[in-house]
Amino acid sequence: MNPDHPPDAAANKAGFVEEALAHLDRVYSFALRLTRGNSDEADDLVQETFLRAYRSWETYARGTNARAWLFRICRNTFLRQQEQRRRRPESGAAELNGQTEARTAPVSAFDQVHALDPEKRFFASFVDDEVMRAVDGLPREFREAVALSDLEELSYGEIAEVLEVPLGTVKSRIYRGRQLLQEALVAYALEMGYLKQPKGTA
Amino acid sequence: MKAPDTMTCEEVARQLWAYIDGELTPELNDRVRAHLEDCARCYPRYDFHQAFLIFLGMHAEQPAPPGLRRKVWEQILREHERGEREDD
């Protein structure tokens, strides 16, 4: 940076546009998973996230991980909004969580697919909406870990930074989240006929 | 005879996701790789997990609606102008 031109508000704004706004698509995509695919809520959440980010732009250390920083603001904003909503009478979300948690497949998703479709062709049958609905069916702690690692491609270290938990917790949430997601997708694929029981002997 | 650093299939299954993510220590990484090279049971599981992650990645792209980009931008401009007025 040129020392003759100390950072002023205009330069700050330019820096924000360049470093933070560049991640708008990714923050929106993460917000969609936090809100279980509710695009209106995700829209509001992203606006609030960028407003908060802009207000605290001074505290962001330039050149560090802007994306992880934005995801953390987004998640904290979401949790705060959830906390406020919880005080109002509602809703089906808690029950849904319970159901996902209670369901445990007797046979692993891998074992089922390996027996029925070793070439894994069934993956090609899914459309985007079906995959995202399955992700949205995961309890939040697993959903956000899977979204950050497998949809946003963050490293375990970056995810620990966003979720503010130790690395070991990130590792176990990703492990469990992926297992749950595989089970949900395989169950859905069987229901839809994407995976079929073999007819007679080959 | 079983070598002292040989992992069981259950141990490998527990480390498999972190192995695929490249998040294991070099030593543990080598042990998992050595097991996968020789184990006819674990390799297909590894292969399935990898296909699953590629599949998820293919469905990941969700661009923000164009209207949202404009709303965020206008909000920042308003905030910026408010800040400048306060400075005066």
GROMACS .gro file of C-alpha atoms in nm:
model
  290
    1MET     CA    1   0.000   0.000   0.000
    2ASN     CA    2   0.119   0.352  -0.083
    3PRO     CA    3   0.207   0.530   0.244
    4ASP     CA    4   0.119   0.869   0.088
    5HIS     CA    5  -0.241   0.754   0.067
    6PRO     CA    6  -0.351   0.612   0.401
    7PRO     CA    7  -0.666   0.396   0.383
    8ASP     CA    8  -0.976   0.613   0.387
    9ALA     CA    9  -1.342   0.523   0.365
   10ALA     CA   10  -1.340   0.509  -0.015
   11ALA     CA   11  -1.040   0.280  -0.027
   12ASN     CA   12  -1.202   0.066   0.240
   13LYS     CA   13  -1.514   0.031   0.035
   14ALA     CA   14  -1.311  -0.066  -0.269
   15GLY     CA   15  -1.129  -0.330  -0.063
   16PHE     CA   16  -1.458  -0.467   0.065
   17VAL     CA   17  -1.601  -0.497  -0.284
   18GLU     CA   18  -1.290  -0.670  -0.409
   19GLU     CA   19  -1.233  -0.910  -0.119
   20ALA     CA   20  -1.572  -0.971   0.040
   21LEU     CA   21  -1.840  -0.918  -0.225
   22ALA     CA   22  -1.650  -1.156  -0.451
   23HIS     CA   23  -1.779  -1.436  -0.224
   24LEU     CA   24  -2.148  -1.345  -0.253
   25ASP     CA   25  -2.245  -1.662  -0.443
   26ARG     CA   26  -2.072  -1.888  -0.192
   27VAL     CA   27  -2.220  -1.710   0.110
   28TYR     CA   28  -2.566  -1.735  -0.046
   29SER     CA   29  -2.516  -2.105  -0.114
   30PHE     CA   30  -2.414  -2.161   0.252
   31ALA     CA   31  -2.708  -1.947   0.372
   32LEU     CA   32  -2.944  -2.169   0.172
   33ARG     CA   33  -2.819  -2.474   0.359
   34LEU     CA   34  -2.845  -2.302   0.698
   35THR     CA   35  -3.207  -2.210   0.622
   36ARG     CA   36  -3.284  -2.556   0.476
   37GLY     CA   37  -3.339  -2.422   0.127
   38ASN     CA   38  -3.564  -2.128   0.221
   39SER     CA   39  -3.458  -1.875  -0.043
   40ASP     CA   40  -3.638  -1.578   0.119
   41GLU     CA   41  -3.469  -1.640   0.452
   42ALA     CA   42  -3.135  -1.700   0.280
   43ASP     CA   43  -3.176  -1.372   0.090
   44ASP     CA   44  -3.233  -1.179   0.417
   45LEU     CA   45  -2.952  -1.364   0.590
   46VAL     CA   46  -2.702  -1.275   0.316
   47GLN     CA   47  -2.800  -0.907   0.328
   48GLU     CA   48  -2.758  -0.898   0.704
   49THR     CA   49  -2.427  -1.086   0.676
   50PHE     CA   50  -2.276  -0.838   0.432
   51LEU     CA   51  -2.402  -0.539   0.629
   52ARG     CA   52  -2.239  -0.675   0.945
   53ALA     CA   53  -1.926  -0.763   0.751
   54TYR     CA   54  -1.905  -0.412   0.608
   55ARG     CA   55  -1.946  -0.257   0.954
   56SER     CA   56  -1.667  -0.470   1.097
   57TRP     CA   57  -1.449  -0.461   0.787
   58GLU     CA   58  -1.190  -0.264   0.991
   59THR     CA   59  -1.140  -0.564   1.219
   60TYR     CA   60  -1.084  -0.809   0.934
   61ALA     CA   61  -0.714  -0.883   0.881
   62ARG     CA   62  -0.648  -0.823   0.511
   63GLY     CA   63  -0.511  -1.107   0.312
   64THR     CA   64  -0.639  -1.371   0.558
   65ASN     CA   65  -0.932  -1.592   0.476
   66ALA     CA   66  -1.219  -1.361   0.378
   67ARG     CA   67  -1.443  -1.652   0.283
   68ALA     CA   68  -1.414  -1.827   0.621
   69TRP     CA   69  -1.461  -1.491   0.795
   70LEU     CA   70  -1.785  -1.427   0.599
   71PHE     CA   71  -1.915  -1.780   0.660
   72ARG     CA   72  -1.859  -1.729   1.033
   73ILE     CA   73  -2.051  -1.399   1.033
   74CYS     CA   74  -2.326  -1.563   0.829
   75ARG     CA   75  -2.359  -1.855   1.070
   76ASN     CA   76  -2.350  -1.636   1.382
   77THR     CA   77  -2.614  -1.407   1.232
   78PHE     CA   78  -2.828  -1.710   1.152
   79LEU     CA   79  -2.794  -1.851   1.506
   80ARG     CA   80  -2.886  -1.514   1.655
   81GLN     CA   81  -3.197  -1.495   1.433
   82GLN     CA   82  -3.291  -1.851   1.530
   83GLU     CA   83  -3.257  -1.762   1.897
   84GLN     CA   84  -3.494  -1.467   1.849
   85ARG     CA   85  -3.744  -1.684   1.660
   86ARG     CA   86  -3.733  -1.954   1.924
   87ARG     CA   87  -3.898  -1.715   2.166
   88ARG     CA   88  -4.202  -1.711   1.941
   89PRO     CA   89  -4.430  -2.018   1.937
   90GLU     CA   90  -4.337  -2.253   1.649
   91SER     CA   91  -4.243  -2.507   1.464
   92GLY     CA   92  -4.170  -2.837   1.290
   93ALA     CA   93  -3.795  -2.799   1.268
   94ALA     CA   94  -3.708  -2.958   1.601
   95GLU     CA   95  -3.918  -3.269   1.532
   96LEU     CA   96  -3.757  -3.311   1.192
   97ASN     CA   97  -3.415  -3.304   1.354
   98GLY     CA   98  -3.521  -3.574   1.595
   99GLN     CA   99  -3.639  -3.799   1.316
  100THR     CA  100  -3.315  -3.775   1.123
  101GLU     CA  101  -3.118  -3.847   1.436
  102ALA     CA  102  -3.322  -4.151   1.533
  103ARG     CA  103  -3.303  -4.322   1.194
  104THR     CA  104  -3.009  -4.561   1.179
  105ALA     CA  105  -2.965  -4.787   0.881
  106PRO     CA  106  -2.901  -5.153   0.969
  107VAL     CA  107  -2.676  -5.191   0.662
  108SER     CA  108  -2.435  -4.919   0.549
  109ALA     CA  109  -2.515  -4.717   0.237
  110PHE     CA  110  -2.197  -4.849   0.080
  111ASP     CA  111  -2.293  -5.215   0.140
  112GLN     CA  112  -2.637  -5.161  -0.015
  113VAL     CA  113  -2.502  -4.985  -0.323
  114HIS     CA  114  -2.216  -5.232  -0.359
  115ALA     CA  115  -2.468  -5.517  -0.375
  116LEU     CA  116  -2.719  -5.348  -0.608
  117ASP     CA  117  -2.520  -5.110  -0.827
  118PRO     CA  118  -2.143  -5.162  -0.801
  119GLU     CA  119  -2.089  -4.926  -1.095
  120LYS     CA  120  -2.262  -4.653  -0.890
  121ARG     CA  121  -2.479  -4.549  -1.187
  122PHE     CA  122  -2.763  -4.444  -0.957
  123PHE     CA  123  -2.577  -4.123  -0.869
  124ALA     CA  124  -2.655  -3.993  -1.218
  125SER     CA  125  -3.033  -4.016  -1.154
  126PHE     CA  126  -3.043  -3.738  -0.896
  127VAL     CA  127  -3.128  -3.378  -0.982
  128ASP     CA  128  -2.991  -3.082  -0.782
  129ASP     CA  129  -3.310  -3.031  -0.578
  130GLU     CA  130  -3.317  -3.390  -0.457
  131VAL     CA  131  -2.956  -3.375  -0.340
  132MET     CA  132  -3.005  -3.043  -0.161
  133ARG     CA  133  -3.326  -3.166   0.007
  134ALA     CA  134  -3.132  -3.462   0.143
  135VAL     CA  135  -2.860  -3.229   0.275
  136ASP     CA  136  -3.129  -3.007   0.429
  137GLY     CA  137  -3.272  -3.308   0.611
  138LEU     CA  138  -2.954  -3.345   0.819
  139PRO     CA  139  -2.946  -3.205   1.173
  140ARG     CA  140  -2.778  -2.863   1.169
  141GLU     CA  141  -2.443  -2.958   1.321
  142PHE     CA  142  -2.387  -3.221   1.049
  143ARG     CA  143  -2.550  -3.019   0.771
  144GLU     CA  144  -2.320  -2.721   0.819
  145ALA     CA  145  -2.009  -2.942   0.840
  146VAL     CA  146  -2.100  -3.124   0.517
  147ALA     CA  147  -2.199  -2.800   0.341
  148LEU     CA  148  -1.870  -2.632   0.430
  149SER     CA  149  -1.654  -2.928   0.337
  150ASP     CA  150  -1.832  -3.080   0.037
  151LEU     CA  151  -2.026  -2.793  -0.118
  152GLU     CA  152  -1.795  -2.502  -0.029
  153GLU     CA  153  -1.472  -2.707  -0.027
  154LEU     CA  154  -1.320  -2.566   0.292
  155SER     CA  155  -1.038  -2.748   0.470
  156TYR     CA  156  -1.089  -2.893   0.821
  157GLY     CA  157  -0.890  -2.600   0.962
  158GLU     CA  158  -1.110  -2.344   0.788
  159ILE     CA  159  -1.426  -2.524   0.901
  160ALA     CA  160  -1.299  -2.522   1.261
  161GLU     CA  161  -1.256  -2.146   1.223
  162VAL     CA  162  -1.612  -2.097   1.091
  163LEU     CA  163  -1.782  -2.323   1.346
  164GLU     CA  164  -1.548  -2.221   1.631
  165VAL     CA  165  -1.493  -2.583   1.739
  166PRO     CA  166  -1.176  -2.801   1.767
  167LEU     CA  167  -1.043  -2.994   1.464
  168GLY     CA  168  -1.143  -3.328   1.616
  169THR     CA  169  -1.505  -3.212   1.631
  170VAL     CA  170  -1.491  -3.106   1.266
  171LYS     CA  171  -1.355  -3.446   1.169
  172SER     CA  172  -1.625  -3.637   1.356
  173ARG     CA  173  -1.908  -3.415   1.229
  174ILE     CA  174  -1.796  -3.456   0.868
  175TYR     CA  175  -1.766  -3.832   0.920
  176ARG     CA  176  -2.113  -3.866   1.073
  177GLY     CA  177  -2.273  -3.610   0.840
  178ARG     CA  178  -2.154  -3.789   0.527
  179GLN     CA  179  -2.268  -4.126   0.660
  180LEU     CA  180  -2.615  -3.986   0.737
  181LEU     CA  181  -2.633  -3.819   0.398
  182GLN     CA  182  -2.535  -4.140   0.216
  183GLU     CA  183  -2.801  -4.331   0.408
  184ALA     CA  184  -3.067  -4.071   0.325
  185LEU     CA  185  -2.972  -4.067  -0.046
  186VAL     CA  186  -2.970  -4.446  -0.074
  187ALA     CA  187  -3.308  -4.473   0.104
  188TYR     CA  188  -3.448  -4.213  -0.136
  189ALA     CA  189  -3.292  -4.386  -0.439
  190LEU     CA  190  -3.456  -4.716  -0.339
  191GLU     CA  191  -3.791  -4.543  -0.294
  192MET     CA  192  -3.767  -4.371  -0.633
  193GLY     CA  193  -3.636  -4.676  -0.815
  194TYR     CA  194  -3.296  -4.517  -0.891
  195LEU     CA  195  -3.158  -4.824  -0.716
  196LYS     CA  196  -3.332  -5.148  -0.807
  197GLN     CA  197  -3.334  -5.494  -0.656
  198PRO     CA  198  -3.188  -5.736  -0.915
  199LYS     CA  199  -3.436  -5.936  -1.124
  200GLY     CA  200  -3.342  -6.306  -1.111
  201THR     CA  201  -2.982  -6.409  -1.166
  202ALA     CA  202  -2.749  -6.231  -1.404
  203MET     CA  203   0.226  -6.273   0.971
  204LYS     CA  204   0.074  -5.937   1.050
  205ALA     CA  205   0.317  -5.644   1.035
  206PRO     CA  206   0.313  -5.425   1.349
  207ASP     CA  207   0.183  -5.118   1.165
  208THR     CA  208  -0.094  -5.299   0.979
  209MET     CA  209  -0.434  -5.143   1.033
  210THR     CA  210  -0.754  -5.343   1.057
  211CYS     CA  211  -1.038  -5.275   0.812
  212GLU     CA  212  -1.240  -5.114   1.095
  213GLU     CA  213  -0.953  -4.877   1.178
  214VAL     CA  214  -0.918  -4.786   0.811
  215ALA     CA  215  -1.294  -4.726   0.779
  216ARG     CA  216  -1.273  -4.478   1.069
  217GLN     CA  217  -0.994  -4.281   0.897
  218LEU     CA  218  -1.119  -4.312   0.541
  219TRP     CA  219  -1.296  -3.977   0.507
  220ALA     CA  220  -1.005  -3.784   0.655
  221TYR     CA  221  -0.772  -3.981   0.426
  222ILE     CA  222  -0.972  -3.882   0.118
  223ASP     CA  223  -0.974  -3.520   0.240
  224GLY     CA  224  -0.594  -3.525   0.276
  225GLU     CA  225  -0.629  -3.438   0.646
  226LEU     CA  226  -0.426  -3.723   0.804
  227THR     CA  227  -0.071  -3.701   0.937
  228PRO     CA  228   0.182  -3.828   0.678
  229GLU     CA  229   0.246  -4.140   0.888
  230LEU     CA  230  -0.122  -4.234   0.921
  231ASN     CA  231  -0.180  -4.142   0.558
  232ASP     CA  232   0.086  -4.392   0.446
  233ARG     CA  233  -0.061  -4.668   0.662
  234VAL     CA  234  -0.411  -4.618   0.523
  235ARG     CA  235  -0.275  -4.609   0.167
  236ALA     CA  236  -0.078  -4.930   0.223
  237HIS     CA  237  -0.390  -5.103   0.355
  238LEU     CA  238  -0.605  -4.984   0.062
  239GLU     CA  239  -0.351  -5.110  -0.191
  240ASP     CA  240  -0.380  -5.463  -0.054
  241CYS     CA  241  -0.736  -5.488   0.075
  242ALA     CA  242  -1.008  -5.609  -0.164
  243ARG     CA  243  -1.274  -5.526   0.097
  244CYS     CA  244  -1.176  -5.166   0.172
  245TYR     CA  245  -1.087  -5.043  -0.175
  246PRO     CA  246  -1.447  -5.051  -0.310
  247ARG     CA  247  -1.562  -4.856  -0.002
  248TYR     CA  248  -1.293  -4.595  -0.066
  249ASP     CA  249  -1.398  -4.583  -0.432
  250PHE     CA  250  -1.765  -4.536  -0.335
  251HIS     CA  251  -1.685  -4.254  -0.092
  252GLN     CA  252  -1.483  -4.075  -0.357
  253ALA     CA  253  -1.762  -4.109  -0.614
  254PHE     CA  254  -2.004  -3.974  -0.353
  255LEU     CA  255  -1.792  -3.662  -0.294
  256ILE     CA  256  -1.756  -3.596  -0.667
  257PHE     CA  257  -2.135  -3.637  -0.694
  258LEU     CA  258  -2.194  -3.382  -0.415
  259GLY     CA  259  -1.950  -3.138  -0.574
  260MET     CA  260  -2.140  -3.162  -0.903
  261HIS     CA  261  -2.460  -3.048  -0.731
  262ALA     CA  262  -2.297  -2.773  -0.526
  263GLU     CA  263  -2.322  -2.463  -0.747
  264GLN     CA  264  -2.600  -2.233  -0.631
  265PRO     CA  265  -2.541  -1.880  -0.764
  266ALA     CA  266  -2.703  -1.591  -0.578
  267PRO     CA  267  -3.009  -1.444  -0.754
  268PRO     CA  268  -2.913  -1.128  -0.950
  269GLY     CA  269  -3.155  -0.917  -0.742
  270LEU     CA  270  -2.969  -1.009  -0.424
  271ARG     CA  271  -2.638  -0.880  -0.558
  272ARG     CA  272  -2.806  -0.545  -0.626
  273LYS     CA  273  -2.971  -0.532  -0.282
  274VAL     CA  274  -2.643  -0.606  -0.102
  275TRP     CA  275  -2.463  -0.347  -0.313
  276GLU     CA  276  -2.724  -0.075  -0.247
  277GLN     CA  277  -2.723  -0.151   0.123
  278ILE     CA  278  -2.346  -0.105   0.138
  279LEU     CA  279  -2.368   0.222  -0.054
  280ARG     CA  280  -2.629   0.351   0.194
  281GLU     CA  281  -2.415   0.243   0.487
  282HIS     CA  282  -2.109   0.408   0.331
  283GLU     CA  283  -2.294   0.737   0.274
  284ARG     CA  284  -2.428   0.730   0.629
  285GLY     CA  285  -2.072   0.685   0.756
  286GLU     CA  286  -1.948   0.980   0.549
  287ARG     CA  287  -2.224   1.207   0.681
  288GLU     CA  288  -2.132   1.113   1.035
  289ASP     CA  289  -1.768   1.200   0.963
  290ASP     CA  290  -1.859   1.552   0.844
   0.00000   0.00000   0.00000
